[in-house]
Coordinates of C-alpha atoms in Angstrom, one line a residue:
Q1244 CA 0.2 0.0 0.1
V1245 CA 1.3 3.4 -0.8
Q1246 CA 1.1 6.2 1.5
L1247 CA 2.5 9.9 1.4
V1248 CA 2.6 11.4 5.0
E1249 CA 2.9 15.2 5.5
S1250 CA 4.3 16.7 8.5
G1251 CA 5.8 20.2 9.5
G1252 CA 2.8 22.5 9.2
G1253 CA 1.7 24.8 12.0
L1254 CA 0.8 28.1 13.2
V1255 CA 3.6 30.8 12.4
Q1256 CA 3.9 34.6 12.3
P1257 CA 4.4 36.3 9.0
G1258 CA 8.2 36.5 7.9
N1259 CA 8.8 33.2 9.9
S1260 CA 9.9 29.6 8.4
L1261 CA 8.7 26.2 8.3
R1262 CA 9.9 23.2 6.6
L1263 CA 7.4 20.4 5.5
S1264 CA 8.4 16.8 5.0
C1265 CA 6.7 14.2 2.9
V1266 CA 7.7 10.5 3.6
A1267 CA 6.6 7.9 1.5
S1268 CA 5.8 4.2 2.1
G1269 CA 5.2 1.5 -0.7
I1270 CA 7.1 3.2 -3.4
S1271 CA 10.8 4.9 -3.8
L1272 CA 10.6 8.7 -4.2
S1273 CA 13.6 8.4 -6.2
N1274 CA 11.6 7.1 -9.2
Y1275 CA 9.1 9.6 -9.1
A1276 CA 8.4 13.2 -10.2
V1277 CA 7.2 14.9 -6.9
A1278 CA 5.3 18.3 -6.2
W1279 CA 3.7 20.1 -3.5
F1280 CA 0.3 21.7 -3.7
R1281 CA -1.7 23.9 -1.7
Q1282 CA -5.4 24.6 -1.0
A1283 CA -6.7 27.6 0.6
P1284 CA -10.4 27.5 1.9
G1285 CA -12.6 28.2 -1.0
K1286 CA -10.0 28.0 -3.6
E1287 CA -8.8 25.6 -5.9
R1288 CA -5.7 23.8 -5.5
E1289 CA -2.5 25.3 -6.7
E1290 CA 0.8 24.3 -7.5
V1291 CA 3.8 25.2 -5.4
S1292 CA 7.1 23.4 -6.2
Y1293 CA 8.3 20.5 -8.5
S1294 CA 11.1 18.2 -8.5
S1295 CA 11.2 15.9 -11.6
H1296 CA 12.4 12.4 -11.9
G1297 CA 16.2 12.1 -10.6
D1298 CA 15.7 15.8 -9.2
T1299 CA 17.2 17.2 -12.6
V1300 CA 14.7 19.8 -12.8
R1301 CA 13.1 22.0 -10.0
D1302 CA 10.3 24.3 -10.6
A1303 CA 7.8 26.9 -8.4
A1304 CA 5.1 29.3 -8.7
N1305 CA 6.0 32.5 -9.2
S1306 CA 4.3 33.4 -5.9
V1307 CA 6.7 31.4 -4.1
R1308 CA 10.0 30.9 -6.3
D1309 CA 12.2 33.2 -4.1
R1310 CA 10.7 32.0 -0.8
F1311 CA 10.4 28.3 -1.2
S1312 CA 12.3 25.7 -2.2
I1313 CA 12.0 21.7 -2.5
S1314 CA 14.5 19.1 -1.9
R1315 CA 14.9 14.8 -1.6
D1316 CA 16.6 12.9 0.7
N1317 CA 16.5 9.4 -1.3
A1318 CA 17.9 7.6 1.7
K1319 CA 14.8 8.5 3.8
N1320 CA 12.5 8.3 0.8
A1321 CA 11.4 12.1 1.7
V1322 CA 11.0 15.3 0.0
Y1323 CA 11.0 18.6 1.8
L1324 CA 9.7 22.0 1.2
Q1325 CA 11.4 24.8 3.1
M1326 CA 9.2 27.9 3.3
D1327 CA 11.0 31.0 4.3
S1328 CA 9.5 34.4 4.6
L1329 CA 6.1 33.4 4.8
K1330 CA 3.0 35.7 4.1
L1331 CA -0.6 35.6 5.4
E1332 CA -1.7 34.6 1.7
D1333 CA 0.4 31.4 2.2
T1334 CA -2.1 29.9 4.6
A1335 CA -3.4 26.8 3.2
V1336 CA -3.5 22.9 3.4
Y1337 CA -0.6 21.7 1.7
Y1338 CA 0.1 18.2 0.0
C1339 CA 2.7 16.3 -1.5
A1340 CA 2.1 14.2 -4.7
A1341 CA 4.0 11.8 -6.7
S1342 CA 4.2 10.8 -10.3
R1343 CA 5.4 7.6 -11.8
G1344 CA 5.0 9.0 -15.3
R1345 CA 6.5 11.6 -17.6
L1346 CA 5.0 15.0 -17.0
Y1347 CA 4.5 17.8 -19.4
N1348 CA 2.9 19.9 -17.2
W1349 CA 3.7 19.6 -13.5
R1350 CA 0.9 22.3 -12.4
I1351 CA -1.6 19.9 -13.4
P1352 CA -3.1 18.1 -10.1
L1353 CA -4.4 15.1 -12.1
A1354 CA -1.2 14.1 -13.3
Y1355 CA -0.1 12.7 -9.9
E1356 CA -1.4 9.2 -8.7
Y1357 CA -0.4 9.6 -5.4
W1358 CA -1.4 12.0 -2.7
G1359 CA -1.0 12.7 1.0
Q1360 CA -3.5 13.7 3.4
G1361 CA -2.2 17.4 3.8
T1362 CA -1.0 19.5 6.7
Q1363 CA -2.3 22.7 7.7
V1364 CA 0.1 25.9 7.5
T1365 CA -1.3 29.0 8.8
V1366 CA 0.3 32.2 8.8
A1367 CA -1.5 34.8 11.2
L1368 CA -0.2 38.0 13.1

């Protein structure tokens, strides 16, 4: 059974940092493209950051490009999202997702076959 388990969310003030973790079981993330998405209340799920198969390509949404970074630890079968300079508008549930197949557009949630349950990130004064 495949599981992706996110952790690391919480309540922080603007300007602070958080690091989210996504640990996989049942699959080897080194063979998968991995992405982080987020969904705020009343909004559609949106892309955040991406790491291709083999971590050869990384990309991010324009809104987080200079503040968030994705990384992997294959030994731990994990992927991380380092979030710095958090803003109020970063408040959302954050999900990690994995895709075995080639992605022509990593920003489309339907391209991913495995998802975690999400972790809440709240940025508030």
